[in-house]
Coordinates of C-alpha atoms and ligand atoms in Angstrom, one line a residue:
X1 CA 0.0 -0.1 -0.1
X2 CA 1.1 3.5 -0.7
X3 CA 2.7 5.0 2.4
X4 CA 0.2 7.9 3.1
X5 CA 1.1 10.3 5.9
X6 CA -1.1 12.3 8.1
X7 CA 0.2 15.0 10.6
X8 CA -2.3 16.3 13.1
X9 CA -2.0 18.8 15.9
X10 CA -3.8 20.4 18.7
X11 CA -3.2 23.8 20.0
X12 CA -0.5 23.9 22.8
X13 CA -2.5 24.8 26.0
X14 CA -1.4 27.3 28.6
X15 CA -0.5 25.5 31.8
X16 CA -1.8 28.3 33.9
X17 CA -4.3 26.1 35.6
X18 CA -5.2 22.4 35.4
X19 CA -7.1 21.5 32.2
X20 CA -10.9 21.5 32.0
X21 CA -13.4 19.8 29.7
X22 CA -12.8 22.5 27.1
X23 CA -9.2 21.7 26.7
X24 CA -10.1 17.9 26.6
X25 CA -12.6 18.6 23.8
X26 CA -9.9 19.7 21.3
X27 CA -7.6 16.9 22.3
X28 CA -10.3 14.1 22.1
X29 CA -11.3 15.3 18.6
X30 CA -7.7 15.2 17.5
X31 CA -7.2 11.8 19.1
X32 CA -10.3 10.4 17.4
X33 CA -9.2 11.6 14.0
X34 CA -5.6 10.3 14.6
X35 CA -6.9 6.9 15.5
X36 CA -9.1 6.9 12.5
X37 CA -6.3 7.8 10.2
X38 CA -4.1 5.1 11.6
X39 CA -6.8 2.5 11.2
X40 CA -7.2 3.6 7.7
X41 CA -3.6 2.9 7.0
X42 CA -2.0 6.3 7.3
X43 CA 1.3 6.8 8.8
X44 CA 0.2 9.3 11.4
X45 CA 2.0 11.8 13.6
X46 CA -0.2 13.4 16.4
X47 CA 1.3 16.3 18.3
X48 CA 0.1 18.0 21.5
X49 CA 1.8 20.0 24.2
X50 CA 2.0 23.2 26.3
X51 CA 2.6 26.8 25.7
X52 CA 4.6 27.7 28.9
X53 CA 6.1 31.2 28.5
X54 CA 4.7 34.7 29.2
X55 CA 3.8 37.2 31.7
X56 CA 0.7 35.5 33.1
X57 CA 2.6 32.3 34.0
X58 CA 5.5 34.4 35.5
X59 CA 2.9 36.1 37.7
X60 CA 1.1 33.1 38.8
X61 CA 4.3 31.5 39.9
X62 CA 5.3 34.5 41.7
X63 CA 2.0 34.4 43.6
X64 CA 2.6 30.8 44.5
X65 CA 6.1 31.5 45.6
X66 CA 7.9 29.2 43.1
X67 CA 9.8 29.7 39.9
X68 CA 7.8 29.7 36.6
X69 CA 9.5 26.4 35.6
X70 CA 8.4 24.8 38.9
X71 CA 5.0 26.1 38.4
X72 CA 4.5 24.7 34.9
X73 CA 6.3 21.4 35.6
X74 CA 3.6 20.5 38.1
X75 CA 0.8 21.4 35.7
X76 CA 2.4 19.6 32.9
X77 CA 2.7 16.4 35.1
X78 CA -1.1 16.8 35.8
X79 CA -1.7 17.3 32.0
X80 CA 0.2 14.2 31.1
X81 CA -1.7 12.2 33.7
X82 CA -5.0 13.5 32.4
X83 CA -4.1 12.6 28.8
X84 CA -3.1 9.1 30.0
X85 CA -6.4 8.7 31.7
X86 CA -8.2 9.9 28.6
X87 CA -6.1 7.3 26.6
X88 CA -4.8 10.1 24.3
X89 CA -2.5 8.6 21.6
X90 CA -0.2 11.4 21.0
X91 CA 3.1 10.7 19.4
X92 CA 4.9 13.7 20.9
X93 CA 4.2 16.1 23.7
X94 CA 6.1 19.4 23.1
X95 CA 6.7 22.0 25.7
X96 CA 7.9 25.4 24.7
X97 CA 10.5 25.2 27.4
X98 CA 12.1 22.3 25.7
X99 CA 15.7 23.3 25.0
X100 CA 15.3 22.1 21.4
X101 CA 12.2 24.2 20.9
X102 CA 13.9 27.3 22.3
X103 CA 16.8 26.9 20.1
X104 CA 14.6 26.7 17.0
X105 CA 12.6 29.7 18.0
X106 CA 15.8 31.7 18.3
X107 CA 16.9 30.6 14.9
X108 CA 13.6 31.5 13.3
X109 CA 13.7 34.9 15.0
X110 CA 17.2 35.6 13.7
X111 CA 16.4 34.3 10.2
X112 CA 13.3 36.6 10.0
X113 CA 15.3 39.6 11.4
X114 CA 18.2 38.9 9.0
X115 CA 16.0 38.9 6.0
X116 CA 14.3 42.1 7.0
X117 CA 10.9 40.8 8.1
X118 CA 11.6 41.7 11.8
X119 CA 12.6 45.3 12.7
X120 CA 13.2 47.2 16.0
X121 CA 10.5 49.7 17.0
X122 CA 8.6 50.9 20.0
X123 CA 5.6 49.3 21.7
X124 CA 2.9 51.6 23.2
X125 CA 0.6 49.9 25.6
X126 CA -1.6 50.5 28.6
X127 CA 0.3 49.3 31.7
X128 CA -0.9 48.4 35.2
X129 CA 2.0 48.8 37.4
X130 CA 0.9 46.8 40.5
X131 CA 0.0 43.8 38.1
X132 CA 2.9 44.4 36.0
X133 CA 0.7 43.8 33.0
X134 CA 0.1 45.3 29.6
X135 CA -3.5 45.6 28.3
X136 CA -5.1 46.7 25.1
X137 CA -7.9 49.2 25.0
X138 CA -10.5 46.4 24.5
X139 CA -9.3 44.4 27.5
X140 CA -10.0 47.1 30.1
X141 CA -12.9 46.9 32.5
X142 CA -16.0 49.1 32.0
X143 CA -14.3 52.1 33.8
X144 CA -11.1 51.9 31.5
X145 CA -9.1 50.3 34.4
X146 CA -7.0 47.2 34.8
X147 CA -9.4 44.1 34.2
X148 CA -7.5 42.3 37.0
X149 CA -7.1 44.7 39.9
X150 CA -9.4 47.5 38.6
X151 CA -6.8 50.2 39.2
X152 CA -5.7 52.8 36.9
X153 CA -3.6 51.9 33.9
X154 CA -1.2 54.3 32.1
X155 CA 0.4 54.5 28.7
X156 CA 4.0 53.3 28.5
X157 CA 6.4 52.8 25.7
X158 CA 9.0 50.1 25.4
X159 CA 11.6 49.2 22.9
X160 CA 10.3 46.1 20.9
X161 CA 10.8 44.1 17.8
X162 CA 8.0 43.9 15.2
X163 CA 7.2 41.5 12.4
X164 CA 6.1 43.2 9.1
X165 CA 2.7 41.6 8.8
X166 CA 1.6 44.4 6.5
X167 CA 4.0 43.3 3.9
X168 CA 2.2 40.0 3.5
X169 CA -1.3 41.2 3.5
X170 CA -1.9 41.0 -0.4
X171 CA -0.2 37.6 -0.5
X172 CA -2.5 36.3 2.3
X173 CA -5.6 37.5 0.7
X174 CA -4.7 35.7 -2.6
X175 CA -3.7 32.6 -0.6
X176 CA -7.0 32.4 1.3
X177 CA -8.9 33.0 -1.9
X178 CA -7.2 30.2 -3.9
X179 CA -7.2 27.7 -1.0
X180 CA -10.9 27.3 0.0
X181 CA -10.1 24.2 2.1
X182 CA -7.6 26.0 4.3
X183 CA -10.0 27.1 7.0
X184 CA -13.1 25.1 7.9
X185 CA -15.9 26.1 8.4
X186 CA -15.9 28.8 5.7
X187 CA -18.0 31.0 7.9
X188 CA -15.1 31.3 10.2
X189 CA -12.7 32.2 7.4
X190 CA -15.1 35.0 6.2
X191 CA -15.4 36.4 9.7
X192 CA -11.7 36.4 10.0
X193 CA -11.3 38.2 6.6
X194 CA -13.9 40.8 7.4
X195 CA -12.9 41.6 11.0
X196 CA -9.1 41.4 10.8
X197 CA -7.7 41.4 7.2
X198 CA -9.9 43.8 5.4
X199 CA -9.4 46.6 7.9
X200 CA -5.7 46.1 7.2
X201 CA -3.0 44.2 9.1
X202 CA -0.8 46.2 11.4
X203 CA 2.8 45.0 12.2
X204 CA 2.9 42.6 15.1
X205 CA 4.9 43.1 18.3
X206 CA 7.2 40.0 18.6
X207 CA 9.4 40.8 21.7
X208 CA 9.1 42.3 25.1
X209 CA 11.5 43.7 27.7
X210 CA 9.0 44.0 30.6
X211 CA 9.2 40.4 31.7
X212 CA 11.8 37.7 31.6
X213 CA 9.9 34.4 31.3
X214 CA 10.4 33.7 27.6
X215 CA 12.9 32.7 25.0
X216 CA 15.7 35.4 24.8
X217 CA 16.3 37.0 21.5
X218 CA 19.7 35.6 20.7
X219 CA 21.2 38.9 19.4
X220 CA 19.5 41.2 21.9
X221 CA 19.2 39.4 25.2
X222 CA 17.2 42.0 27.1
X223 CA 14.3 41.0 24.8
X224 CA 12.3 37.8 25.1
X225 CA 10.3 36.4 22.1
X226 CA 6.6 37.5 22.6
X227 CA 3.9 34.8 22.2
X228 CA 3.2 33.8 18.7
X229 CA 6.6 33.2 17.1
X230 CA 7.3 31.1 20.1
X231 CA 3.9 29.4 20.3
X232 CA 3.2 28.7 16.7
X233 CA 6.8 27.4 15.9
X234 CA 6.0 24.4 18.1
X235 CA 4.2 22.7 15.1
X236 CA 7.6 22.6 13.2
X237 CA 10.2 22.6 15.9
X238 CA 8.5 19.4 17.3
X239 CA 9.5 17.8 14.0
X240 CA 13.1 18.9 14.1
X241 CA 12.9 21.9 11.7
X242 CA 16.2 23.8 11.7
X243 CA 17.9 21.0 13.8
X244 CA 20.5 18.5 13.0
X245 CA 17.8 15.8 12.6
X246 CA 15.0 17.0 10.5
X247 CA 13.8 13.6 9.3
X248 CA 10.4 13.9 10.8
X249 CA 10.0 17.4 9.4
X250 CA 10.8 16.2 5.9
X251 CA 8.4 13.3 6.4
X252 CA 5.4 15.0 7.9
X253 CA 5.5 18.7 7.1
X254 CA 3.1 20.4 6.1
X255 CA 0.5 19.5 8.6
X256 CA -2.7 17.8 7.2
X257 CA -4.9 19.0 10.0
X258 CA -4.6 21.6 12.8
X259 CA -7.4 21.8 15.2
X260 CA -8.0 25.1 17.0
X261 CA -10.8 26.8 19.0
X262 CA -12.5 29.9 17.6
X263 CA -10.6 32.2 19.9
X264 CA -7.3 31.5 18.3
X265 CA -8.2 31.3 14.5
X266 CA -6.8 34.8 13.9
X267 CA -3.4 33.6 14.9
X268 CA -3.5 30.3 13.0
X269 CA -5.3 31.8 10.0
X270 CA -3.3 35.0 9.7
X271 CA 0.0 35.0 11.5
X272 CA 0.8 31.3 10.9
X273 CA 0.6 31.2 7.1
X274 CA 2.5 34.4 6.9
X275 CA 5.3 33.2 9.1
X276 CA 5.6 30.0 7.2
X277 CA 5.5 32.0 3.9
X278 CA 8.3 34.2 5.2
X279 CA 10.3 31.1 6.1
X280 CA 9.6 29.7 2.6
X281 CA 7.7 26.7 4.0
X282 CA 4.5 24.9 2.8
X283 CA 1.3 26.0 4.4
X284 CA -0.8 23.3 6.4
X285 CA -3.6 21.9 4.4
X286 CA -6.5 22.4 6.7
X287 CA -7.2 24.2 9.9
X288 CA -10.5 23.2 11.5
X289 CA -12.1 25.7 13.9
X290 CA -14.3 24.5 16.6
X291 CA -16.6 26.5 18.9
X292 CA -16.8 26.3 22.7
X293 CA -18.4 24.2 25.2
X294 CA -20.5 26.6 27.1
X295 CA -22.5 26.4 30.4
X296 CA -26.0 27.8 31.1
X297 CA -24.3 30.9 32.3
X298 CA -21.9 31.3 29.4
X299 CA -18.3 30.4 28.9
X300 CA -16.6 28.1 31.5
X301 CA -14.4 30.1 33.8
X302 CA -13.0 29.8 37.3
X303 CA -14.4 33.1 38.5
X304 CA -17.9 32.0 37.7
X305 CA -17.3 28.7 39.4
X306 CA -18.9 26.8 36.4
X307 CA -15.8 24.8 35.3
X308 CA -16.2 21.0 34.6
X309 CA -13.2 18.9 35.1
X310 CA -13.2 15.6 33.2
X311 CA -12.1 13.5 36.1
X312 CA -15.5 13.9 37.7
X313 CA -17.3 12.6 34.7
X314 CA -14.9 9.8 34.1
X315 CA -15.2 8.6 37.7
X316 CA -18.9 8.6 37.6
X317 CA -19.8 7.5 34.1
X318 CA -16.6 6.1 32.6
X319 CA -14.1 7.3 29.9
X320 CA -16.2 6.3 26.9
X321 CA -19.4 8.0 28.0
X322 CA -17.4 11.2 28.7
X323 CA -15.8 11.0 25.1
X324 CA -19.1 10.1 23.5
X325 CA -20.9 13.0 25.0
X326 CA -18.3 15.5 23.9
X327 CA -17.9 14.1 20.3
X328 CA -21.6 13.5 19.7
X329 CA -23.4 16.4 21.5
X330 CA -20.8 19.2 21.0
X331 CA -21.1 20.3 17.2
X332 CA -17.9 21.7 15.9
X333 CA -19.5 24.7 14.2
X334 CA -21.7 26.1 17.0
X335 CA -21.3 26.5 20.6
X336 CA -22.4 23.3 22.5
X337 CA -24.3 23.6 25.7
X338 CA -23.1 21.4 28.5
X339 CA -25.8 20.4 30.9
X340 CA -25.9 17.5 33.2
X341 CA -29.3 16.5 31.9
X342 CA -28.0 16.2 28.4
X343 CA -25.1 14.2 29.5
X344 CA -27.1 11.7 31.4
X345 CA -29.7 11.4 28.6
X346 CA -26.9 10.5 26.0
X347 CA -25.4 8.1 28.4
X348 CA -28.7 6.3 29.1
X349 CA -30.2 6.4 25.6
X350 CA -27.4 5.9 23.2
X351 CA -24.9 4.0 25.2
X352 CA -27.0 1.9 27.6
X353 CA -30.2 1.4 25.7
X354 CA -29.1 1.2 22.2
X355 CA -25.5 -0.2 22.2
X356 CA -25.3 -2.1 25.5
X357 CA -28.7 -3.6 24.9
X358 CA -27.8 -4.8 21.4
X359 CA -24.6 -6.5 22.7
X360 CA -26.3 -8.0 25.8
X361 CA -29.3 -9.3 23.9
X362 CA -27.1 -10.9 21.2
X363 CA -24.6 -12.5 23.6
X364 CA -27.3 -13.9 25.7
X365 CA -29.2 -15.4 22.8
X366 CA -26.1 -17.1 21.6
X367 CA -25.5 -18.4 25.0
X368 CA -29.0 -19.7 25.3
X369 CA -29.5 -21.1 21.9
X370 CA -26.0 -22.2 20.9
X371 CA -24.1 -22.6 24.2
X372 CA -22.0 -19.6 23.5
X373 CA -20.8 -20.6 20.1
X374 CA -21.7 -18.6 16.9
X375 CA -23.6 -21.1 14.8
X376 CA -22.4 -22.3 11.4
X377 CA -24.6 -20.8 8.9
X378 CA -25.0 -21.9 5.3
X379 CA -25.8 -18.7 3.7
X380 CA -29.5 -19.4 3.0
X381 CA -31.0 -15.9 2.6
X382 CA -34.4 -14.6 3.3
X383 CA -35.9 -11.2 2.6
X384 CA -35.4 -9.9 6.1
X385 CA -31.7 -10.7 6.0
X386 CA -31.3 -9.3 2.5
X387 CA -32.8 -6.0 3.5
X388 CA -30.7 -5.8 6.7
X389 CA -27.5 -6.5 4.7
X390 CA -28.5 -3.8 2.2
X391 CA -29.0 -1.3 5.1
X392 CA -25.5 -2.2 6.3
X393 CA -23.7 -1.9 3.0
X394 CA -23.7 2.0 2.9
X395 CA -22.8 2.5 6.5
X396 CA -19.0 2.3 6.2
X397 CA -18.7 4.5 3.0
X398 CA -21.1 7.0 4.6
X399 CA -19.0 7.0 7.8
X400 CA -15.7 7.4 6.0
X401 CA -17.0 10.3 4.0
X402 CA -18.1 12.2 7.2
X403 CA -14.8 11.4 8.9
X404 CA -12.9 12.6 6.0
X405 CA -14.8 15.9 6.2
X406 CA -14.0 15.9 10.0
X407 CA -17.8 15.8 10.8
X408 CA -17.4 13.6 13.8
X409 CA -20.8 14.1 15.3
X410 CA -22.5 13.1 12.1
X411 CA -20.1 10.1 11.7
X412 CA -21.3 9.0 15.1
X413 CA -24.8 9.5 14.1
X414 CA -24.3 7.2 11.1
X415 CA -22.9 4.4 13.4
X416 CA -25.9 4.9 15.9
X417 CA -28.4 4.7 13.1
X418 CA -26.8 1.3 12.2
X419 CA -27.1 0.2 15.8
X420 CA -30.7 1.2 15.7
X421 CA -31.2 -0.8 12.5
X422 CA -29.6 -3.8 14.0
X423 CA -31.8 -3.6 17.1
X424 CA -34.7 -3.5 14.7
X425 CA -33.3 -6.6 13.0
X426 CA -33.7 -8.6 16.3
X427 CA -37.4 -7.5 16.4
X428 CA -37.9 -8.4 12.8
X429 CA -36.4 -11.9 13.2
X430 CA -37.9 -12.5 16.6
X431 CA -35.2 -15.2 17.4
X432 CA -37.2 -16.3 20.5
X433 CA -40.1 -17.4 18.4
X434 CA -37.7 -19.2 16.0
X435 CA -36.3 -21.1 18.9
X436 CA -39.5 -22.3 20.3
X437 CA -40.6 -25.8 19.6
X438 CA -44.1 -25.8 18.3
X439 CA -46.3 -28.8 18.6
X440 CA -47.2 -30.6 15.4
X441 CA -44.4 -28.9 13.4
X442 CA -43.0 -30.8 10.5
X443 CA -39.3 -31.7 10.3
X444 CA -39.0 -29.2 7.3
X445 CA -40.6 -26.4 9.2
X446 CA -38.2 -27.0 12.1
X447 CA -35.4 -27.0 9.7
X448 CA -36.4 -23.7 8.1
X449 CA -36.7 -22.1 11.6
X450 CA -33.4 -23.5 12.7
X451 CA -31.7 -21.9 9.5
X452 CA -33.3 -18.6 10.1
X453 CA -32.2 -18.6 13.7
X454 CA -28.6 -19.4 12.7
X455 CA -28.7 -16.7 10.1
X456 CA -30.0 -14.1 12.7
X457 CA -27.2 -14.9 15.1
X458 CA -24.7 -14.8 12.4
X459 CA -25.9 -11.5 11.1
X460 CA -26.0 -9.9 14.6
X461 CA -22.5 -11.0 15.3
X462 CA -21.2 -9.7 12.0
X463 CA -23.0 -6.4 12.6
X464 CA -21.7 -5.9 16.1
X465 CA -18.2 -6.7 14.9
X466 CA -18.6 -3.9 12.3
X467 CA -19.9 -1.6 15.0
X468 CA -17.0 -2.4 17.3
X469 CA -14.5 -1.5 14.5
X470 CA -16.4 1.7 13.5
X471 CA -16.5 3.0 17.1
X472 CA -12.9 2.1 17.7
X473 CA -11.3 5.6 17.0
X474 CA -13.6 7.2 19.6
X475 CA -14.6 4.5 22.2
X476 CA -11.7 2.3 22.4
X477 CA -12.7 0.6 25.6
X478 CA -16.2 -0.2 24.5
X479 CA -14.8 -1.5 21.3
X480 CA -12.4 -3.8 23.1
X481 CA -15.2 -5.0 25.4
X482 CA -17.5 -5.8 22.4
X483 CA -14.8 -7.8 20.6
X484 CA -13.9 -9.6 23.8
X485 CA -17.6 -10.5 24.5
X486 CA -17.9 -11.8 21.0
X487 CA -14.6 -13.7 21.3
X488 CA -12.9 -12.0 18.5
Ligands
LIG501 N1 -1.7 28.7 24.2 C1 -2.6 29.1 23.2 C2 -2.6 28.4 21.9 C3 -1.4 28.4 21.2 S1 -1.3 27.3 19.8 C4 0.1 27.6 19.0 C5 -4.0 29.0 23.9 N2 -4.1 28.2 24.9 S2 -5.4 27.8 25.8 O1 -5.1 26.9 26.8 O2 -6.0 29.1 26.3 O3 -6.5 27.3 24.8 C6 -6.2 26.2 24.0 C7 -7.4 25.6 23.3 O4 -8.5 25.3 24.2 C8 -8.1 26.7 22.4 O5 -8.2 26.1 21.1 C9 -9.4 27.0 23.0 O6 -10.4 27.3 22.1 C10 -9.7 25.6 23.7 N3 -10.6 25.9 24.7 C11 -10.5 26.5 26.0 N4 -11.8 26.6 26.6 C12 -12.7 26.0 25.8 C13 -14.0 25.7 25.9 N5 -14.8 26.0 27.0 N6 -14.6 24.9 24.9 C14 -13.8 24.4 23.9 N7 -12.6 24.7 23.7 C15 -12.0 25.6 24.6 O7 -4.9 29.6 23.5

């Protein structure tokens, strides 16, 4: 088989606090797609990690009386435990504090500076002295004060390096126009073009001198690299770009799929292709933008006290129930409302009623009628079987089509309609009446019933096996359990 490759990434998360269900959402989507691609024969590389630098982390660490590195180390340990408990199959976990990453960032910064894309200028910002933080006009509270401590801010200037985004505006517009699949869904792309590109791109501040927790600019050490050159470069530094061993980079770049939340599309849809263009590198094929998981009172946040942590759900309902809910109920293109009622409903109806029942009924019938052995079946067909087989024929191609368009919720819906169809098949064939010995029945009649019963059991097992394979990228434990119970 042709050696097809697939490189997929999640955003790298800020380790400012332990991760909640929103962070898990992106990672579970990426994990499901990575598993699907591996099962489909792709040589897949799945990257996730943490974005560890910056003023916010520096401040948090100070508040806790530890160094920034000590602070992030602890959260990264928790994050790795969390991904292990969610069975996330990443191939690499990158930290922006990895030495290899920092060196690549320095090389990229220098290269962009040497070729004239980065220049030294002056950053003007609104500064809160007690919080030691810069804010933009739009971030201020309703009284125009610091959004954290609500004290006065004042304008300050500091020397900073800037990247010439404006130079690439025309190129970016042309690129977005000629690559309609680059950003999905298209509505997000249009929004980005109207809100940020059309009004004109201003040059981007890419270094700071007002805090220290960052990658030093190699040729001007009082500066640290500010946010996006550091953060976005992870996707290529993780593969060894600009290092002695760039085998992975040569093999996997450009990324096939980068998954991001709607709050960071501007950075991935504007800065990222421009940086890559400036570095003369190919642009990723697709960036899928997902919406947020919201609560009844809006976005999840610590201050509102409405944050859901996955550990609680997994403990109570199990891993697969948690994953199933997020993938099935939270549509990618609109905000998904998390309510405990919805969660329990999905769990009870889809997983318990539909899938578990199908498995339990099938296994108990095979135990009862054939002492636990799937019967030999000679292929004699009847109309009910024919129709059932026909219904099953399109399931796999329909499922693949949806997965290839990254429509996970719809792909799951396809599987669940097949599960419903299989449950219906049990009612149609009514195996319990086929197994019943009726007085006065001829040998021929008995024989026909026996064949039908064998056929029904055979078809049920075949269908469950297919279902187990189809759900495998999402619900790995359940898939294993079905295969185990069927003795496959
Ligand atoms: N560090 C940056 C990304 C750099 S990528 C080069 C960042 N980190 S973050 O931790 O704040 O967010 C990471 C991702 O989590 C984003 O894609 C964001 O949309 C997602 N989510 C955070 N809260 C979320 C929800 N409540 N619901 C769904 N996703 C959410 O931004």
